[in-house]
Tab-separated table of C-alpha atoms in Angstrom:
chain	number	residue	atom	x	y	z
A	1	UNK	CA	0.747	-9.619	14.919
A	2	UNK	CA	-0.881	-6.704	12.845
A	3	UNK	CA	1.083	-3.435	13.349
A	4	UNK	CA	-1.381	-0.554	14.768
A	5	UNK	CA	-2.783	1.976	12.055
A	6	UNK	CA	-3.080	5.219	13.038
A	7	UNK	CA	-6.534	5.274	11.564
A	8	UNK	CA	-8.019	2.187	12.071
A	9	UNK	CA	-10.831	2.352	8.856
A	10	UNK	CA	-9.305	1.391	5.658
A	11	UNK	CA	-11.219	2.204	2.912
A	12	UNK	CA	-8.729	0.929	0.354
A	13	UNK	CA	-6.847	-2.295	0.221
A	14	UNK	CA	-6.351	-4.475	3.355
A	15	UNK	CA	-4.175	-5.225	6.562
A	16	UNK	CA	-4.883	-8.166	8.237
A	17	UNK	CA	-8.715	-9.545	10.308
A	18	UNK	CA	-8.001	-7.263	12.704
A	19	UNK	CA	-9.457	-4.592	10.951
A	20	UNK	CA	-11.645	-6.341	8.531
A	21	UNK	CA	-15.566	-6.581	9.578
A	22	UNK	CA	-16.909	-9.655	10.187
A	23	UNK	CA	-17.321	-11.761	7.141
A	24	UNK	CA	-16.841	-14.958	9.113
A	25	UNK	CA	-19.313	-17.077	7.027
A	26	UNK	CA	-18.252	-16.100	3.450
A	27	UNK	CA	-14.324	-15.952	4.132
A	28	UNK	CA	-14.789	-19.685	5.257
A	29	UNK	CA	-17.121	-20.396	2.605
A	30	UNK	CA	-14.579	-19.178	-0.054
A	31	UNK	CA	-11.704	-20.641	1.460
A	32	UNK	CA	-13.736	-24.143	1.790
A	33	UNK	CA	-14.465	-24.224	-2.218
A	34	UNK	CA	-10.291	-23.241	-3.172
A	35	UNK	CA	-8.696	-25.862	-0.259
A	36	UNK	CA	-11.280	-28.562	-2.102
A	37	UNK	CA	-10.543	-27.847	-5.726
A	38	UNK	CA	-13.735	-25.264	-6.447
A	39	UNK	CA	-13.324	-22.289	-8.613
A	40	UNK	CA	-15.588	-19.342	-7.410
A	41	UNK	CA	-17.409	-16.637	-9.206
A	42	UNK	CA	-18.155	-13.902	-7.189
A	43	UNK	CA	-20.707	-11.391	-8.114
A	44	UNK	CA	-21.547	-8.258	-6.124
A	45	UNK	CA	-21.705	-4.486	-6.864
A	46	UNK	CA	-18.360	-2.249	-6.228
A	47	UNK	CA	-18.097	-0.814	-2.836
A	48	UNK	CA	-19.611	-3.708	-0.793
A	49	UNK	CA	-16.440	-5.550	0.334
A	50	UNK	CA	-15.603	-8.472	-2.451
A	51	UNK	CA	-11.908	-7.251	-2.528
A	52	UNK	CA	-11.655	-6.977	1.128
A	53	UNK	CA	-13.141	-10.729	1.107
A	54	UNK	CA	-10.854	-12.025	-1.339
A	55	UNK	CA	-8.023	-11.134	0.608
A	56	UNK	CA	-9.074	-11.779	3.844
A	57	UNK	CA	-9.445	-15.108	2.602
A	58	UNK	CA	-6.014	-15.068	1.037
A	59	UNK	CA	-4.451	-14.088	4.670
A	60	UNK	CA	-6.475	-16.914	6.584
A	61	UNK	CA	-5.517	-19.868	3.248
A	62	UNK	CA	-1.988	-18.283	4.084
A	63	UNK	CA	-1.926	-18.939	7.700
A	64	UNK	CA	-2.822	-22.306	7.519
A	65	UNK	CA	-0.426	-23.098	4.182
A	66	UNK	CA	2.443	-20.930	4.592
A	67	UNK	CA	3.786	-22.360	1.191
A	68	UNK	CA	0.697	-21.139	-0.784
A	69	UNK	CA	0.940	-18.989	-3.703
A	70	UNK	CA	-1.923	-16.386	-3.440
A	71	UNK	CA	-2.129	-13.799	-6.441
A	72	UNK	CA	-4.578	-10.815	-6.485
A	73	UNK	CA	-5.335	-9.023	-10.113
A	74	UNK	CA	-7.766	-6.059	-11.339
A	75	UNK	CA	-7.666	-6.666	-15.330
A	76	UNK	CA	-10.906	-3.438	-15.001
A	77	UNK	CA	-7.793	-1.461	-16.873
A	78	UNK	CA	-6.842	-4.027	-19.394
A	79	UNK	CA	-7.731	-3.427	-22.831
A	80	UNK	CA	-6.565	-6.297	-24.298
A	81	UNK	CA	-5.576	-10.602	-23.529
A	82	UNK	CA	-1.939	-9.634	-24.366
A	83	UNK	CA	-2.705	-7.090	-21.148
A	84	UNK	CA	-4.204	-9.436	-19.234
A	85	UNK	CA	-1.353	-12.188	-19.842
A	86	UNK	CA	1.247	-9.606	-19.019
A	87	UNK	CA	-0.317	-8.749	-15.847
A	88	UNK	CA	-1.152	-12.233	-14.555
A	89	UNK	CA	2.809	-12.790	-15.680
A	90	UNK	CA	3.881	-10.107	-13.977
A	91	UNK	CA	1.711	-11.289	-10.529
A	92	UNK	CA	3.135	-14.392	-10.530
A	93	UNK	CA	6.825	-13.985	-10.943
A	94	UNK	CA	6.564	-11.464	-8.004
A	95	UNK	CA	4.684	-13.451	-6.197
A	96	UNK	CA	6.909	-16.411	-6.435
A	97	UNK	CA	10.432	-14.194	-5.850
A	98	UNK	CA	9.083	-13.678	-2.556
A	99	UNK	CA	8.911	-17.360	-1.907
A	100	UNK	CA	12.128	-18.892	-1.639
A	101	UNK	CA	15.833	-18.862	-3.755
A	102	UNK	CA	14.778	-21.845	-5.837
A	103	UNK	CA	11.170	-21.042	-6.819
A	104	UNK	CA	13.067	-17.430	-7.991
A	105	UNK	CA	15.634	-19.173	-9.758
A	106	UNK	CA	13.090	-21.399	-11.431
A	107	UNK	CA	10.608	-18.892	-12.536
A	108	UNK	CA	13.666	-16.747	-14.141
A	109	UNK	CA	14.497	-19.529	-16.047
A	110	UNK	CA	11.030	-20.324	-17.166
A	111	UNK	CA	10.441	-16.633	-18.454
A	112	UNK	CA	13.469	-15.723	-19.923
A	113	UNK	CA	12.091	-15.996	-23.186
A	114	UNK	CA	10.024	-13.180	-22.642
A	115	UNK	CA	12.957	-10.892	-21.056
A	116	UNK	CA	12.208	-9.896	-17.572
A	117	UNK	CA	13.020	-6.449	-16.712
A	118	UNK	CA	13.979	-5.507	-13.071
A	119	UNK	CA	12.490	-2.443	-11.537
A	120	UNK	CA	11.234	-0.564	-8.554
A	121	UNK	CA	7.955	0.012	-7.381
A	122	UNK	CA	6.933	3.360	-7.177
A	123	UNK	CA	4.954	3.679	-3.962
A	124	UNK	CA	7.197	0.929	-1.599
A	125	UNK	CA	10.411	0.947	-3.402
A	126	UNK	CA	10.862	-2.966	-3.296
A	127	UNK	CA	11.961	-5.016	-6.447
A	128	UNK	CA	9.518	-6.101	-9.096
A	129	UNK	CA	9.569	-7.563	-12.584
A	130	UNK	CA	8.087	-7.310	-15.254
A	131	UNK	CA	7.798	-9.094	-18.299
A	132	UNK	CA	7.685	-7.631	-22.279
A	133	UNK	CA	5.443	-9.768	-24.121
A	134	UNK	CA	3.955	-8.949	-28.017
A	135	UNK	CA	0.204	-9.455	-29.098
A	136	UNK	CA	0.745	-11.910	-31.363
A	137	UNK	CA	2.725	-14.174	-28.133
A	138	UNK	CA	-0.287	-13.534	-25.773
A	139	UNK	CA	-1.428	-17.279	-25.988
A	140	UNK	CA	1.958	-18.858	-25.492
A	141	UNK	CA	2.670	-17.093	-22.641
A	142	UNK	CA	-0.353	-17.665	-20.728
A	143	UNK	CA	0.401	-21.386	-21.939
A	144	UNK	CA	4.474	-21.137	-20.028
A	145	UNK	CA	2.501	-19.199	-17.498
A	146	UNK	CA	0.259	-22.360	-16.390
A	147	UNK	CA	2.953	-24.792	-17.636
A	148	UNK	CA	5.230	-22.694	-14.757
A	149	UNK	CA	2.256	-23.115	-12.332
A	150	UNK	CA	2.000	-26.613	-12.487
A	151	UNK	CA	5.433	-27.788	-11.789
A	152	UNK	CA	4.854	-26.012	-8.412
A	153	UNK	CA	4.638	-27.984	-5.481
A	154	UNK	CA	2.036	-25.566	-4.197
A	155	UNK	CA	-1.667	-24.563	-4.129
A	156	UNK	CA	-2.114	-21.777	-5.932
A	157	UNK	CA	-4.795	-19.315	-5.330
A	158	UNK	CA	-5.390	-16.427	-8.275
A	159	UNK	CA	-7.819	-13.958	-7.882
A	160	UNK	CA	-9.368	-12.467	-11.168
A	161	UNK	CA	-10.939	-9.231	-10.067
A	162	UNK	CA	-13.201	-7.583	-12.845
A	163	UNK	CA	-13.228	-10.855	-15.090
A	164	UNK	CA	-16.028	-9.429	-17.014
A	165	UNK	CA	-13.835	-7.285	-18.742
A	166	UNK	CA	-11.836	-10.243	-20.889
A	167	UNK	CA	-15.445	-10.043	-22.668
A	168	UNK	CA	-14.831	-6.828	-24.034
A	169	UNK	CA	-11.554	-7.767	-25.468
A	170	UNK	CA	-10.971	-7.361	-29.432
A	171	UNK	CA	-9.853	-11.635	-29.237
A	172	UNK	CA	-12.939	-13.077	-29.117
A	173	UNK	CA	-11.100	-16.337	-27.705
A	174	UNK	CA	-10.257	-15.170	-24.568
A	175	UNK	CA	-12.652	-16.844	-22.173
A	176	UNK	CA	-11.685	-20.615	-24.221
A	177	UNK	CA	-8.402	-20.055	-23.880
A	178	UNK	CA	-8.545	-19.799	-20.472
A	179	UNK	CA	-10.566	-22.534	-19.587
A	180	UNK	CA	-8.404	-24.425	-21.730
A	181	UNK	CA	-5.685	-23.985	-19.522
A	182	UNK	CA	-7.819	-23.409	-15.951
A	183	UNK	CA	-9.061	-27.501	-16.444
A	184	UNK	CA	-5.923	-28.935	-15.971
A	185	UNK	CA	-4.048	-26.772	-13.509
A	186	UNK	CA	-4.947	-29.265	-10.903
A	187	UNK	CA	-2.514	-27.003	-8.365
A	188	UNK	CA	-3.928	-23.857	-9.238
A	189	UNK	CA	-7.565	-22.288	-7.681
A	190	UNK	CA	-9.073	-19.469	-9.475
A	191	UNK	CA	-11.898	-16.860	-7.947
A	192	UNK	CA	-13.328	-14.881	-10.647
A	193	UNK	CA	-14.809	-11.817	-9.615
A	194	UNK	CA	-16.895	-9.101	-10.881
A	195	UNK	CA	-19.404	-6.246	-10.743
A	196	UNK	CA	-21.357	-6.072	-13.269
A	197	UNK	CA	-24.140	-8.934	-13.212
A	198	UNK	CA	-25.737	-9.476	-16.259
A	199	UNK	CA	-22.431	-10.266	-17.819
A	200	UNK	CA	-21.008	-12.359	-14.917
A	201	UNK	CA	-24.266	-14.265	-15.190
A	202	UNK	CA	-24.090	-15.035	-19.090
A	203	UNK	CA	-20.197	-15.587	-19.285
A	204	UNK	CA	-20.777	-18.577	-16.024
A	205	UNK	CA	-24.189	-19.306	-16.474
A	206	UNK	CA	-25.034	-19.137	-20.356
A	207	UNK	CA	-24.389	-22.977	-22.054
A	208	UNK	CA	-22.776	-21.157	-24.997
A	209	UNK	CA	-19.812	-19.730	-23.215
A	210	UNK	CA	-16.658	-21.647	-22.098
A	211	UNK	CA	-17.282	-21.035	-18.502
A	212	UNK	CA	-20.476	-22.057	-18.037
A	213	UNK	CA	-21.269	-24.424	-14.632
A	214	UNK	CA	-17.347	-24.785	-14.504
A	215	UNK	CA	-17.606	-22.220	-10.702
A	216	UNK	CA	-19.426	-22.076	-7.608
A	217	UNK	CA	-21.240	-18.806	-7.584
A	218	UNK	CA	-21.037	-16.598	-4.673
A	219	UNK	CA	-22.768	-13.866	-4.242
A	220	UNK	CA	-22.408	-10.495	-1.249
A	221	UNK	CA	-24.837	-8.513	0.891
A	222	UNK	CA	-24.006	-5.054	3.171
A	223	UNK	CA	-22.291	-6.359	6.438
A	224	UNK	CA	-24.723	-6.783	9.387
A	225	UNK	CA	-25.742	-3.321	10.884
A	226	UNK	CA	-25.017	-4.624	14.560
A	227	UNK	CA	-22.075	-6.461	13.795
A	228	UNK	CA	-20.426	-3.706	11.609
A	229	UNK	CA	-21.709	-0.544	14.527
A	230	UNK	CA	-20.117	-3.243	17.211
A	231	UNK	CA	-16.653	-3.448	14.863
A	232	UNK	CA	-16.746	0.623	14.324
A	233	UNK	CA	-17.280	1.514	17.915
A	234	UNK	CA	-14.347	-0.541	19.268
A	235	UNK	CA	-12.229	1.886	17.676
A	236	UNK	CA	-14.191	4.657	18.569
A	237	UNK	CA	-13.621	3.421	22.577
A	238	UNK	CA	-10.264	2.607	21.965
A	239	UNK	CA	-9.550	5.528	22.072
A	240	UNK	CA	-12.027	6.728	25.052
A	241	UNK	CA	-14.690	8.137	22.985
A	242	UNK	CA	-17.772	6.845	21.159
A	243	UNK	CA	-19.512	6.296	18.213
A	244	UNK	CA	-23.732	7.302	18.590
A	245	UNK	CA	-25.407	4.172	17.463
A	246	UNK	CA	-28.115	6.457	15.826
A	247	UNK	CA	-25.652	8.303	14.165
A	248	UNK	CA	-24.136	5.257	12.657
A	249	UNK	CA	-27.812	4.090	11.853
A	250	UNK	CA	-27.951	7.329	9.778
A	251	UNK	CA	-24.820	6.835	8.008
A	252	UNK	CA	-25.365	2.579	7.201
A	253	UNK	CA	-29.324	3.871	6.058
A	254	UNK	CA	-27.618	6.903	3.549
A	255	UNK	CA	-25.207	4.477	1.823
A	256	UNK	CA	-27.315	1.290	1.760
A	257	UNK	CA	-24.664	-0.309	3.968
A	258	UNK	CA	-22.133	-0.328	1.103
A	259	UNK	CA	-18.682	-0.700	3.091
A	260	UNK	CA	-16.650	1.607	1.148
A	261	UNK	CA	-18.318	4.278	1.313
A	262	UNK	CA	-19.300	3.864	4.720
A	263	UNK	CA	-15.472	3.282	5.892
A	264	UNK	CA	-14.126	6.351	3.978
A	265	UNK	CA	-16.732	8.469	6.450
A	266	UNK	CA	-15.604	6.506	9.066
A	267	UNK	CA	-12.117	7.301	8.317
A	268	UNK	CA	-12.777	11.396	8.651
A	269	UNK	CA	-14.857	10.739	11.629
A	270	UNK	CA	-12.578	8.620	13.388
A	271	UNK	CA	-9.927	11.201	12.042
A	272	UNK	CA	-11.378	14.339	13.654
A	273	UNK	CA	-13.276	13.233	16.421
A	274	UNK	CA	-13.181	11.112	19.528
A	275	UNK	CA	-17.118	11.819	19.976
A	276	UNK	CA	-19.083	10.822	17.354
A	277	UNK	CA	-22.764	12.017	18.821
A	278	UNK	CA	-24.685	14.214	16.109
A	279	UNK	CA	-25.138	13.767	12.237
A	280	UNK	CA	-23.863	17.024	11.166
A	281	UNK	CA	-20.265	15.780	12.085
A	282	UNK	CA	-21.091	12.767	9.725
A	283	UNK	CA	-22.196	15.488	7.104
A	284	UNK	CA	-18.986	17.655	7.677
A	285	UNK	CA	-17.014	14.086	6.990
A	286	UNK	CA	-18.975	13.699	3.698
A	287	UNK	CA	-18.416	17.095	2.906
A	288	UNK	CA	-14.506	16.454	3.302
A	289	UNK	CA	-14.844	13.192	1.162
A	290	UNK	CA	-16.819	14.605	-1.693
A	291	UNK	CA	-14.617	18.117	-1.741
A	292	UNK	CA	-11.325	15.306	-2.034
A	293	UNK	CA	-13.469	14.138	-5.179
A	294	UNK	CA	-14.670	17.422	-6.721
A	295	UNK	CA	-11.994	18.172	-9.232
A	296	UNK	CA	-12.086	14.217	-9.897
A	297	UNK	CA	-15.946	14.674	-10.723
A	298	UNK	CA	-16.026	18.020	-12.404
A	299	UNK	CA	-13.613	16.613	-15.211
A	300	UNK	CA	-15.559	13.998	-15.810
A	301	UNK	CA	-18.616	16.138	-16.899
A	302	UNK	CA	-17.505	17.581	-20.405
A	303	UNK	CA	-17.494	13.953	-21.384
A	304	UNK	CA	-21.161	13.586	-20.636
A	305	UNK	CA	-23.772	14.838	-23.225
A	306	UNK	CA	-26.488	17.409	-22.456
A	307	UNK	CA	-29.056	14.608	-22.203
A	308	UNK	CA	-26.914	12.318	-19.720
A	309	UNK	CA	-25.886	14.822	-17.455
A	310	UNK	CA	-29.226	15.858	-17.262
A	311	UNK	CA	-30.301	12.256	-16.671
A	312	UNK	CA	-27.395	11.550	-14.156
A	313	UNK	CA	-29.010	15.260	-11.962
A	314	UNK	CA	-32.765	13.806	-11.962
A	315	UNK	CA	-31.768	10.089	-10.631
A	316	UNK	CA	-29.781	11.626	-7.832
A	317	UNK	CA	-32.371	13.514	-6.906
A	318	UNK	CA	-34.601	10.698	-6.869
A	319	UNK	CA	-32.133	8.585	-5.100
A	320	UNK	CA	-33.129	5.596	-7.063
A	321	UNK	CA	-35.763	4.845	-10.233
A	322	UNK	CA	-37.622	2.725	-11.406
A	323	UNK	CA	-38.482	3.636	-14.721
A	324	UNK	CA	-36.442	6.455	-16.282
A	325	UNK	CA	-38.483	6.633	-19.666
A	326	UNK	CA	-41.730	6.776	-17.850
A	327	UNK	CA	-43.724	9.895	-18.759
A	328	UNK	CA	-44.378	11.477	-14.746
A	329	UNK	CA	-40.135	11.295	-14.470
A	330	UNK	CA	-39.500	12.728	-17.791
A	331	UNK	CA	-42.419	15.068	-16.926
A	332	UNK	CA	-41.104	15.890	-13.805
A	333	UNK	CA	-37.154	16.895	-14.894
A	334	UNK	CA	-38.327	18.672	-18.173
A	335	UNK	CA	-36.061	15.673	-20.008
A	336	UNK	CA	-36.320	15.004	-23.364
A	337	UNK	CA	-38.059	12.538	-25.376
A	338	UNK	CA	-38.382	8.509	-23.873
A	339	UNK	CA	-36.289	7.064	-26.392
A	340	UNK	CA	-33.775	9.751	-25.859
A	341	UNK	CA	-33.641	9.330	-21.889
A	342	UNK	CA	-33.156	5.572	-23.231
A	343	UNK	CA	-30.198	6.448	-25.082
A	344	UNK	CA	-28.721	8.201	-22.281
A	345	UNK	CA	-29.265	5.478	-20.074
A	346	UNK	CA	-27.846	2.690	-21.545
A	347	UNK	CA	-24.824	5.094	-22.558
A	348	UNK	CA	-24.574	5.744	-18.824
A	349	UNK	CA	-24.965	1.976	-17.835
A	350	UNK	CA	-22.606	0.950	-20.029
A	351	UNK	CA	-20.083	3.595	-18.299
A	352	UNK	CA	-20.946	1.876	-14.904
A	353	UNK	CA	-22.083	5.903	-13.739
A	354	UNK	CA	-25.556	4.349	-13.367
A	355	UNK	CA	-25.881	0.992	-11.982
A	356	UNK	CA	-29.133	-1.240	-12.451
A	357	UNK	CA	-31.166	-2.663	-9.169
A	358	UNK	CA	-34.223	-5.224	-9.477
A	359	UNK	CA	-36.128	-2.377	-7.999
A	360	UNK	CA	-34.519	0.641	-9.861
A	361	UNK	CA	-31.785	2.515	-11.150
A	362	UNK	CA	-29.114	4.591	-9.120
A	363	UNK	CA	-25.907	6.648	-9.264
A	364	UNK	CA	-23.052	3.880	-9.249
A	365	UNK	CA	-20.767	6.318	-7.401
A	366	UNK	CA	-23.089	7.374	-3.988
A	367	UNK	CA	-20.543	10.301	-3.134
A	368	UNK	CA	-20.880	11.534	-7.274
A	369	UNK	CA	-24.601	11.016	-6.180
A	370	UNK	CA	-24.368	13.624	-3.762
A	371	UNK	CA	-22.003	15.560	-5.841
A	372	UNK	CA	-24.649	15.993	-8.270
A	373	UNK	CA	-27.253	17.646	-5.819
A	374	UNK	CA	-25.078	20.629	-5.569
A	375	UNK	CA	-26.482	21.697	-9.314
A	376	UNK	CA	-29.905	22.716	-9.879
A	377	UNK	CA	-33.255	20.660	-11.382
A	378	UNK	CA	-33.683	20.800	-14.351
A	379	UNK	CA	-37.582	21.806	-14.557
C-alpha cells in the first residue's frame, strides 16, 4: 500500500497509481511492447507526463515480475558517451544491489575492473556506487555493461530519458554502438525517450541512422480534462472541500493541459486551501510558483542577447506565433531586422527556451512565459 502524502499533487518524480492520473491506455500500451520484446521511442514535449508514464509503467511491469530489473536515466546533463556509460553503469549496479546477495556479489565482480567506489546519497542517505571509468574505456564498458545484463536471469527494463542528447556528443559513434549492443540483449527492453521532435524523428525514423525502424513510436497528448478535474477533486473532497470545475477549466485552458505545470498549481492550491471556488486563488498559486522561480529566471537573462530577450518578451505576449520574421510581428514589437529575429530564434530553439508547434512558436517554460509579462513591450 502507498503511504499517504501530505500533499497529494506531485509535480516531480512519482509514488505509486494512486496518485498518478489516468494514463490507463498508454501505461498498458508501453508495458505490452517491453513484456513482448518491443523497444519504444517516446516522443512528447517536457511537462506533459512521459516521465510519470515511464514509471508508472515500471511500478505496474514490477508488480507483475517482482524479479524485474527496471532502470530509469536522464543523460539531458551528459556531455559526453563516457558520461552516458558511467551513468547507465552506475544505474545498474544500484539497481541490481537492491536485488538479492548473489546478483550484488555478481555485479561486484563483473565491475571491478573499473573500481567501484561506495558512497552515500545525498538526499536519502542509502548506499550507492559508483563507478570511475576513462574516455578512452567508454566502449568497453558499455560492452561488460550488456555482457553483465545478459547473464541475468531477468527482464530488464532501461529507460533512456532525453536520448536525443547522445546526438550531440563529440563521438560521432554513439548511436551504432548502441544498437550494436541493444540487438542482442535478448533480456534487456529499452524505452527511448525524448523532447525534442525533429531529432527523435531523424535519429528513429531517418534510413541513415542506426536506429532507424528498430522502436515502436509512441507518442503523448494532455490528460483528459474530465478525467484529470475527476482525479484533482478527489483530493480536494478528501479532505471536505472542493475544487470549482470552472476554475480548474481555467487553469487546464492557461497551460494547454500540460501536467506539470498544472500539478505544481495544484500543489499550492491544494496547499492553502480546502475551497478552491474563484480564479484569483489559482492566480495567487501562480504567483507563489513563479516568485519560487524568479531568481532562477532573472540569472538566466544576462546570457540572452538584446535581440533574444527581446524576442523571448514579444512571443509571451503573443502567447504563441506563427511566424516570428513576418513583417506585422516585427512591426508590432519594434524588433529588428527578419533575418536577425531569425537568428535569435533558432539560437533560442536550440536552447529549448522556445519550443516549435505545427501551428506556432511558444515559450518552452509556460511559468518563464508569464515571468516575462512582468517587463514592458518593446514598441
Amino acid at each position: 500500500m502507498a503511504k499517504e502524502l501530505h500533499n497529494p499533487f506531485i509535480y516531480q518524480g512519482y509514488e505509486s497509481p494512486e496518485y498518478f492520473c489516468d494514463r490507463v491506455a498508454e501505461t498498458e500500451a508501453l508495458a505490452a511492447n517491453l513484456r513482448n520484446g518491443r523497444n519504444v521511442t517516446l516522443i512528447s514535449p517536457r511537462r506533459i507526463g512521459k516521465t510519470g508514464l515511464i514509471q508508472n509503467t515500471f511500478y505496474r511491469l514490477g508488480e507483475g515480475d517482482k524479479d524485474a530489473i527496471c532502470l530509469y536515466i536522464d543523460i539531458f546533463p551528459t556531455k559526453s558517451q563516457a558520461e552516458m556509460v558511467r551513468m547507465l553503469g552506475d544505474a545498474v549496479i544500484n539497481e541490481v544491489m537492491l536485488k538479492n546477495k548473489t546478483l550484488k556479489k555478481k555485479a561486484l565482480e563483473f565491475f571491478s575492473a573499473w573500481k567501484p567506489v561506495f558512497g552515500l546519497d545525498p538526499l536519502t542517505g542509502s548506499p550507492t556506487l559508483s563507478i570511475n571509468i576513462e574516455p578512452r574505456q567508454s566502449e568497453m564498458t558499455l560492452k561488460g555493461i550488456f555482457d553483465y545484463l545478459k547473464t541475468l536471469n531477468h527482464h530488464v527494463f532501461i529507460a533512456i530519458d532525453e536520448f536525443q542528447q547522445v546526438a550531440e556528443y563529440p563521438e560521432t559513434g554513439t548511436e551504432a554502438l548502441l544498437r550494436s549492443h541493444i540487438q542482442f540483449a535478448q533480456n534487456v527492453h529499452f524505452v527511448f525517450s525524448g523532447s525534442k521532435q525533429h531529432l527523435m524523428s531523424e535519429m528513429f525514423g531517418s534510413p541513415q541512422r542506426p536506429f532507424y525502424q528498430s522502436t515502436e513510436t509512441m507518442g503523448l497528448n494532455p490528460l483528459d480534462e474530465a478525467v484529470y478535474y475527476d482525479f484533482a477533486n478527489r483530493f480536494f473532497e478528501d479532505k471536505k472541500g472542493v475544487l470549482d470545475r470552472q476554475v480548474f477549466h481555467d487553469l487546464y485552458e492557461r497551460f494547454d493541459g500540460y501536467t506539470g505545470y498544472i500539478q505544481a498549481v495544484l500543489n499550492r492550491l491544494y496547499e492553502r486551501n480546502r475551497k478552491v471556488t474563484n480564479s484569483e486563488q489559482v492566480l495567487e498559486a501562480i504567483r507563489m510558483v513563479i516568485m519560487g522561480k524568479a531568481t532562477q529566471y532573472e540569472n538566466m537573462v544576462p546570457f540572452l542577447t538584446e535581440n533574444q530577450f527581446s524576442l523571448l518578451k514579444a512571443i509571451a505576449r503573443e502567447r504563441k506565433v506563427k511566424q516570428p520574421t513576418a513583417q506585422a510581428f516585427i512591426q508590432k514589437y519594434n524588433l529588428p531586422g527578419a533575418s536577425s529575429v531569425q537568428t535569435a530564434l533558432e539560437t533560442l530553439v536550440n536552447k529549448e527556451l522556445v519550443y516549435s508547434l505545427p501551428d506556432g512558436y511558444i515559450i518552452y517554460d509556460r511559468f518563464f512565459d508569464l515571468w516575462l509579462l512582468r517587463f514592458p513591450n518593446n514598441n
